[in-house]
mmCIF file of C-alpha atoms in Angstrom:
data_model
loop_
_atom_site.group_PDB
_atom_site.id
_atom_site.type_symbol
_atom_site.label_atom_id
_atom_site.label_comp_id
_atom_site.label_asym_id
_atom_site.label_seq_id
_atom_site.Cartn_x
_atom_site.Cartn_y
_atom_site.Cartn_z
ATOM 1 C CA UNK F 1 -71.315 -197.659 -184.875
ATOM 2 C CA UNK F 2 -73.069 -194.293 -184.838
ATOM 3 C CA UNK F 3 -71.561 -191.409 -182.640
ATOM 4 C CA UNK F 4 -73.895 -188.505 -181.630
ATOM 5 C CA UNK F 5 -72.697 -185.153 -179.815
ATOM 6 C CA UNK F 6 -74.412 -183.882 -177.170
ATOM 7 C CA UNK F 7 -74.071 -180.752 -174.348
ATOM 8 C CA UNK F 8 -74.624 -181.634 -170.745
ATOM 9 C CA UNK F 9 -76.081 -178.458 -168.854
ATOM 10 C CA UNK F 10 -75.827 -178.602 -165.379
ATOM 11 C CA UNK F 11 -76.602 -175.731 -162.727
ATOM 12 C CA UNK F 12 -73.798 -173.218 -161.895
ATOM 13 C CA UNK F 13 -71.356 -175.313 -163.990
ATOM 14 C CA UNK F 14 -69.951 -174.464 -167.530
ATOM 15 C CA UNK F 15 -71.418 -176.668 -170.460
ATOM 16 C CA UNK F 16 -69.820 -180.057 -171.172
ATOM 17 C CA UNK F 17 -69.773 -181.567 -174.550
ATOM 18 C CA UNK F 18 -69.574 -185.296 -175.006
ATOM 19 C CA UNK F 19 -69.724 -187.493 -177.752
ATOM 20 C CA UNK F 20 -71.868 -190.610 -177.343
ATOM 21 C CA UNK F 21 -71.603 -193.900 -179.471
ATOM 22 C CA UNK F 22 -75.016 -195.323 -179.947
ATOM 23 C CA UNK F 23 -75.250 -199.190 -179.862
ATOM 24 C CA UNK F 24 -79.239 -199.688 -179.556
ATOM 25 C CA UNK F 25 -82.327 -197.900 -178.936
ATOM 26 C CA UNK F 26 -84.860 -199.726 -176.428
ATOM 27 C CA UNK F 27 -88.038 -198.114 -176.537
ATOM 28 C CA UNK F 28 -90.321 -198.742 -173.373
ATOM 29 C CA UNK F 29 -94.221 -198.932 -173.945
ATOM 30 C CA UNK F 30 -97.003 -199.032 -171.714
ATOM 31 C CA UNK F 31 -94.786 -197.619 -168.904
ATOM 32 C CA UNK F 32 -97.046 -195.437 -167.288
ATOM 33 C CA UNK F 33 -97.361 -195.676 -163.483
ATOM 34 C CA UNK F 34 -101.002 -195.030 -163.548
ATOM 35 C CA UNK F 35 -102.251 -198.213 -164.909
ATOM 36 C CA UNK F 36 -105.527 -196.561 -165.889
ATOM 37 C CA UNK F 37 -103.638 -194.074 -168.129
ATOM 38 C CA UNK F 38 -101.993 -197.281 -169.317
ATOM 39 C CA UNK F 39 -105.332 -198.845 -170.316
ATOM 40 C CA UNK F 40 -106.234 -195.230 -172.023
ATOM 41 C CA UNK F 41 -102.751 -195.423 -174.170
ATOM 42 C CA UNK F 42 -103.933 -199.304 -174.976
ATOM 43 C CA UNK F 43 -107.181 -198.124 -176.208
ATOM 44 C CA UNK F 44 -105.607 -195.442 -178.518
ATOM 45 C CA UNK F 45 -103.850 -198.182 -180.172
ATOM 46 C CA UNK F 46 -106.391 -200.854 -180.036
ATOM 47 C CA UNK F 47 -108.783 -198.653 -181.750
ATOM 48 C CA UNK F 48 -106.535 -198.116 -184.711
ATOM 49 C CA UNK F 49 -106.349 -202.135 -184.973
ATOM 50 C CA UNK F 50 -102.947 -202.508 -182.863
ATOM 51 C CA UNK F 51 -102.648 -205.997 -180.586
ATOM 52 C CA UNK F 52 -101.350 -204.854 -177.156
ATOM 53 C CA UNK F 53 -99.277 -207.321 -174.672
ATOM 54 C CA UNK F 54 -101.097 -208.716 -171.851
ATOM 55 C CA UNK F 55 -97.983 -207.678 -169.519
ATOM 56 C CA UNK F 56 -96.685 -204.276 -169.182
ATOM 57 C CA UNK F 57 -94.376 -202.468 -169.565
ATOM 58 C CA UNK F 58 -92.546 -203.886 -172.842
ATOM 59 C CA UNK F 59 -89.427 -203.238 -174.274
ATOM 60 C CA UNK F 60 -89.035 -202.765 -178.026
ATOM 61 C CA UNK F 61 -85.517 -202.733 -179.498
ATOM 62 C CA UNK F 62 -84.370 -200.697 -182.448
ATOM 63 C CA UNK F 63 -80.925 -200.124 -184.398
ATOM 64 C CA UNK F 64 -78.712 -197.750 -183.056
ATOM 65 C CA UNK F 65 -78.590 -195.862 -186.540
ATOM 66 C CA UNK F 66 -82.198 -194.521 -185.993
ATOM 67 C CA UNK F 67 -80.856 -192.291 -183.267
ATOM 68 C CA UNK F 68 -80.882 -188.705 -184.609
ATOM 69 C CA UNK F 69 -80.588 -184.979 -183.517
ATOM 70 C CA UNK F 70 -81.202 -183.454 -186.885
ATOM 71 C CA UNK F 71 -83.873 -181.159 -187.491
ATOM 72 C CA UNK F 72 -85.588 -183.144 -190.303
ATOM 73 C CA UNK F 73 -86.408 -186.924 -190.394
ATOM 74 C CA UNK F 74 -87.302 -188.865 -193.564
ATOM 75 C CA UNK F 75 -90.001 -191.564 -193.579
ATOM 76 C CA UNK F 76 -92.275 -193.451 -195.732
ATOM 77 C CA UNK F 77 -95.732 -192.805 -195.788
ATOM 78 C CA UNK F 78 -97.655 -190.295 -194.013
ATOM 79 C CA UNK F 79 -98.861 -192.554 -191.201
ATOM 80 C CA UNK F 80 -96.371 -192.057 -188.770
ATOM 81 C CA UNK F 81 -96.713 -189.961 -185.619
ATOM 82 C CA UNK F 82 -94.541 -188.430 -182.729
ATOM 83 C CA UNK F 83 -94.511 -189.624 -179.026
ATOM 84 C CA UNK F 84 -92.959 -187.121 -176.270
ATOM 85 C CA UNK F 85 -90.618 -188.944 -173.947
ATOM 86 C CA UNK F 86 -87.690 -188.934 -171.699
ATOM 87 C CA UNK F 87 -84.061 -190.362 -173.225
ATOM 88 C CA UNK F 88 -81.702 -191.682 -170.752
ATOM 89 C CA UNK F 89 -77.754 -192.198 -171.915
ATOM 90 C CA UNK F 90 -75.854 -194.079 -169.191
ATOM 91 C CA UNK F 91 -72.709 -192.594 -169.704
ATOM 92 C CA UNK F 92 -69.507 -192.967 -167.673
ATOM 93 C CA UNK F 93 -71.313 -194.088 -164.508
ATOM 94 C CA UNK F 94 -73.708 -191.150 -164.554
ATOM 95 C CA UNK F 95 -77.303 -191.132 -166.011
ATOM 96 C CA UNK F 96 -78.155 -188.215 -168.596
ATOM 97 C CA UNK F 97 -81.534 -187.255 -169.282
ATOM 98 C CA UNK F 98 -83.018 -185.624 -172.361
ATOM 99 C CA UNK F 99 -86.082 -185.260 -174.497
ATOM 100 C CA UNK F 100 -86.861 -187.486 -177.580
ATOM 101 C CA UNK F 101 -89.744 -188.549 -179.901
ATOM 102 C CA UNK F 102 -90.529 -192.234 -180.669
ATOM 103 C CA UNK F 103 -91.720 -191.316 -183.962
ATOM 104 C CA UNK F 104 -93.826 -194.521 -184.729
ATOM 105 C CA UNK F 105 -95.488 -195.857 -188.064
ATOM 106 C CA UNK F 106 -99.160 -196.112 -186.987
ATOM 107 C CA UNK F 107 -99.928 -198.334 -190.016
ATOM 108 C CA UNK F 108 -97.296 -200.783 -189.487
ATOM 109 C CA UNK F 109 -98.292 -200.743 -185.632
ATOM 110 C CA UNK F 110 -101.160 -202.706 -186.313
ATOM 111 C CA UNK F 111 -99.147 -205.674 -187.627
ATOM 112 C CA UNK F 112 -96.049 -205.219 -185.484
ATOM 113 C CA UNK F 113 -95.177 -202.848 -182.868
ATOM 114 C CA UNK F 114 -91.493 -203.982 -183.049
ATOM 115 C CA UNK F 115 -91.323 -203.269 -186.782
ATOM 116 C CA UNK F 116 -93.028 -200.079 -186.448
ATOM 117 C CA UNK F 117 -90.380 -198.863 -183.781
ATOM 118 C CA UNK F 118 -87.719 -199.799 -186.119
ATOM 119 C CA UNK F 119 -88.751 -197.998 -189.507
ATOM 120 C CA UNK F 120 -88.806 -194.769 -188.059
ATOM 121 C CA UNK F 121 -85.658 -192.076 -186.744
ATOM 122 C CA UNK F 122 -85.903 -191.341 -183.232
ATOM 123 C CA UNK F 123 -85.461 -187.553 -182.629
ATOM 124 C CA UNK F 124 -83.455 -186.456 -179.801
ATOM 125 C CA UNK F 125 -82.494 -183.252 -178.043
ATOM 126 C CA UNK F 126 -78.863 -182.319 -178.123
ATOM 127 C CA UNK F 127 -78.931 -180.768 -174.766
ATOM 128 C CA UNK F 128 -78.815 -183.255 -171.484
ATOM 129 C CA UNK F 129 -79.099 -182.858 -167.908
ATOM 130 C CA UNK F 130 -77.605 -185.162 -165.192
ATOM 131 C CA UNK F 131 -79.907 -187.279 -163.418
ATOM 132 C CA UNK F 132 -78.117 -186.276 -160.015
ATOM 133 C CA UNK F 133 -79.634 -182.714 -160.394
ATOM 134 C CA UNK F 134 -83.012 -184.144 -160.646
ATOM 135 C CA UNK F 135 -83.664 -186.903 -157.946
ATOM 136 C CA UNK F 136 -85.016 -184.493 -155.493
ATOM 137 C CA UNK F 137 -87.940 -183.264 -157.715
ATOM 138 C CA UNK F 138 -88.136 -185.564 -160.489
ATOM 139 C CA UNK F 139 -92.050 -186.120 -160.248
ATOM 140 C CA UNK F 140 -92.325 -182.199 -160.967
ATOM 141 C CA UNK F 141 -90.831 -182.351 -164.369
ATOM 142 C CA UNK F 142 -93.111 -181.947 -167.198
ATOM 143 C CA UNK F 143 -93.212 -183.266 -170.808
ATOM 144 C CA UNK F 144 -95.580 -181.417 -173.518
ATOM 145 C CA UNK F 145 -95.885 -181.821 -177.204
ATOM 146 C CA UNK F 146 -97.260 -179.727 -179.990
ATOM 147 C CA UNK F 147 -98.406 -180.792 -183.616
ATOM 148 C CA UNK F 148 -98.802 -178.529 -186.676
ATOM 149 C CA UNK F 149 -96.941 -175.725 -188.558
ATOM 150 C CA UNK F 150 -94.933 -173.171 -186.826
ATOM 151 C CA UNK F 151 -97.465 -170.556 -185.407
ATOM 152 C CA UNK F 152 -100.204 -172.824 -185.712
ATOM 153 C CA UNK F 153 -99.363 -175.556 -183.089
ATOM 154 C CA UNK F 154 -102.122 -177.357 -181.089
ATOM 155 C CA UNK F 155 -101.004 -178.988 -177.697
ATOM 156 C CA UNK F 156 -100.649 -182.821 -178.097
ATOM 157 C CA UNK F 157 -99.326 -184.219 -174.953
ATOM 158 C CA UNK F 158 -99.073 -182.478 -171.633
ATOM 159 C CA UNK F 159 -98.029 -184.717 -168.519
ATOM 160 C CA UNK F 160 -95.636 -184.645 -165.318
ATOM 161 C CA UNK F 161 -92.938 -186.982 -164.864
ATOM 162 C CA UNK F 162 -94.816 -188.574 -162.289
ATOM 163 C CA UNK F 163 -97.316 -190.080 -165.106
ATOM 164 C CA UNK F 164 -94.212 -192.632 -165.941
ATOM 165 C CA UNK F 165 -92.623 -195.244 -163.990
ATOM 166 C CA UNK F 166 -90.197 -193.760 -161.306
ATOM 167 C CA UNK F 167 -86.581 -193.953 -163.012
ATOM 168 C CA UNK F 168 -85.228 -196.780 -160.610
ATOM 169 C CA UNK F 169 -87.872 -198.956 -161.592
ATOM 170 C CA UNK F 170 -87.860 -198.274 -165.287
ATOM 171 C CA UNK F 171 -84.032 -198.891 -165.430
ATOM 172 C CA UNK F 172 -84.694 -202.385 -163.283
ATOM 173 C CA UNK F 173 -87.007 -203.378 -165.995
ATOM 174 C CA UNK F 174 -84.498 -202.679 -168.762
ATOM 175 C CA UNK F 175 -81.477 -204.031 -167.019
ATOM 176 C CA UNK F 176 -83.502 -207.349 -166.451
ATOM 177 C CA UNK F 177 -83.632 -207.975 -170.493
ATOM 178 C CA UNK F 178 -80.259 -206.190 -171.403
ATOM 179 C CA UNK F 179 -77.885 -206.218 -168.598
ATOM 180 C CA UNK F 180 -75.177 -204.363 -170.964
ATOM 181 C CA UNK F 181 -76.455 -200.863 -171.516
ATOM 182 C CA UNK F 182 -73.096 -199.387 -172.910
ATOM 183 C CA UNK F 183 -73.950 -197.304 -175.747
ATOM 184 C CA UNK F 184 -77.664 -197.538 -175.096
ATOM 185 C CA UNK F 185 -80.281 -195.013 -175.763
ATOM 186 C CA UNK F 186 -83.359 -195.808 -173.459
ATOM 187 C CA UNK F 187 -86.693 -194.265 -174.382
ATOM 188 C CA UNK F 188 -88.974 -193.935 -171.027
ATOM 189 C CA UNK F 189 -92.388 -194.677 -173.027
ATOM 190 C CA UNK F 190 -94.921 -191.917 -173.724
ATOM 191 C CA UNK F 191 -97.573 -190.091 -172.086
ATOM 192 C CA UNK F 192 -101.167 -190.190 -173.216
ATOM 193 C CA UNK F 193 -102.401 -187.687 -176.250
ATOM 194 C CA UNK F 194 -105.087 -184.963 -175.399
ATOM 195 C CA UNK F 195 -107.275 -185.812 -178.494
ATOM 196 C CA UNK F 196 -105.996 -188.963 -180.078
ATOM 197 C CA UNK F 197 -103.204 -190.113 -182.332
ATOM 198 C CA UNK F 198 -101.931 -187.432 -184.866
ATOM 199 C CA UNK F 199 -99.531 -187.997 -187.918
ATOM 200 C CA UNK F 200 -98.391 -184.357 -188.346
ATOM 201 C CA UNK F 201 -95.529 -182.947 -190.633
ATOM 202 C CA UNK F 202 -93.924 -181.153 -187.443
ATOM 203 C CA UNK F 203 -93.565 -181.733 -183.997
ATOM 204 C CA UNK F 204 -92.188 -179.810 -181.063
ATOM 205 C CA UNK F 205 -91.325 -181.265 -177.550
ATOM 206 C CA UNK F 206 -90.632 -179.551 -174.213
ATOM 207 C CA UNK F 207 -89.297 -181.001 -170.923
ATOM 208 C CA UNK F 208 -89.851 -178.302 -168.379
ATOM 209 C CA UNK F 209 -88.242 -178.102 -164.915
ATOM 210 C CA UNK F 210 -90.206 -175.639 -162.901
ATOM 211 C CA UNK F 211 -87.657 -176.032 -159.963
ATOM 212 C CA UNK F 212 -84.320 -175.346 -161.398
ATOM 213 C CA UNK F 213 -86.374 -172.690 -163.720
ATOM 214 C CA UNK F 214 -85.100 -174.392 -167.180
ATOM 215 C CA UNK F 215 -86.254 -176.373 -170.026
ATOM 216 C CA UNK F 216 -85.266 -178.553 -173.310
ATOM 217 C CA UNK F 217 -86.908 -177.770 -176.415
ATOM 218 C CA UNK F 218 -87.049 -180.451 -179.416
ATOM 219 C CA UNK F 219 -88.467 -179.469 -182.828
ATOM 220 C CA UNK F 220 -88.418 -181.553 -185.996
ATOM 221 C CA UNK F 221 -89.911 -181.673 -189.498
ATOM 222 C CA UNK F 222 -91.152 -185.010 -190.852
ATOM 223 C CA UNK F 223 -90.414 -185.685 -194.697
ATOM 224 C CA UNK F 224 -92.626 -188.021 -196.466
ATOM 225 C CA UNK F 225 -90.284 -189.788 -198.993
ATOM 226 C CA UNK F 226 -93.681 -190.704 -200.796
ATOM 227 C CA UNK F 227 -94.890 -187.370 -200.948
ATOM 228 C CA UNK F 228 -94.701 -185.568 -204.666
#
């Protein structure tokens, strides 16, 4: 079982370092609060030949070894792309929140969304927040993502947390299928892109808390093992 180290940052408290044993990853899909936005994301996928589910949200399991806090991930082929998301870690009766990217193989996705999730590493921020500090202003949090080389980034995703299912609803869906969440890494589902799906070699994500005046950033490069 893989163990990852994280730092929990809380207002007016010293940082807390934990080691989290990852048992599996649960990737939510089509988890938008606004069903019009969900259909927009479905249209993005259908446009590249993906067969989408009739009922949403959907939970796609992936192996725990795919979770990583490394700054570079390795993939096979140049058709994988990022998805900015929240990550939730159930930890000692607490819920920790961070930033993630559900890197997905867009070519394989046309055949099987399940397999497309399993084949790519899932970058995670090494900084986490305690959900307890966020409950009174959760919907004001903002997710953003940029694609492109450093200094030439293009805004790719930009949505408030209110674009996704409320956290209690999301966890209710997850626990219905996976009652034991010990060691689980839960990805919230993503928000629509601003200009269609991209497959960049570099991605930067941001989780912004305007109420407490803080943010988490996640930047990683993508190395295509087939590129010469």
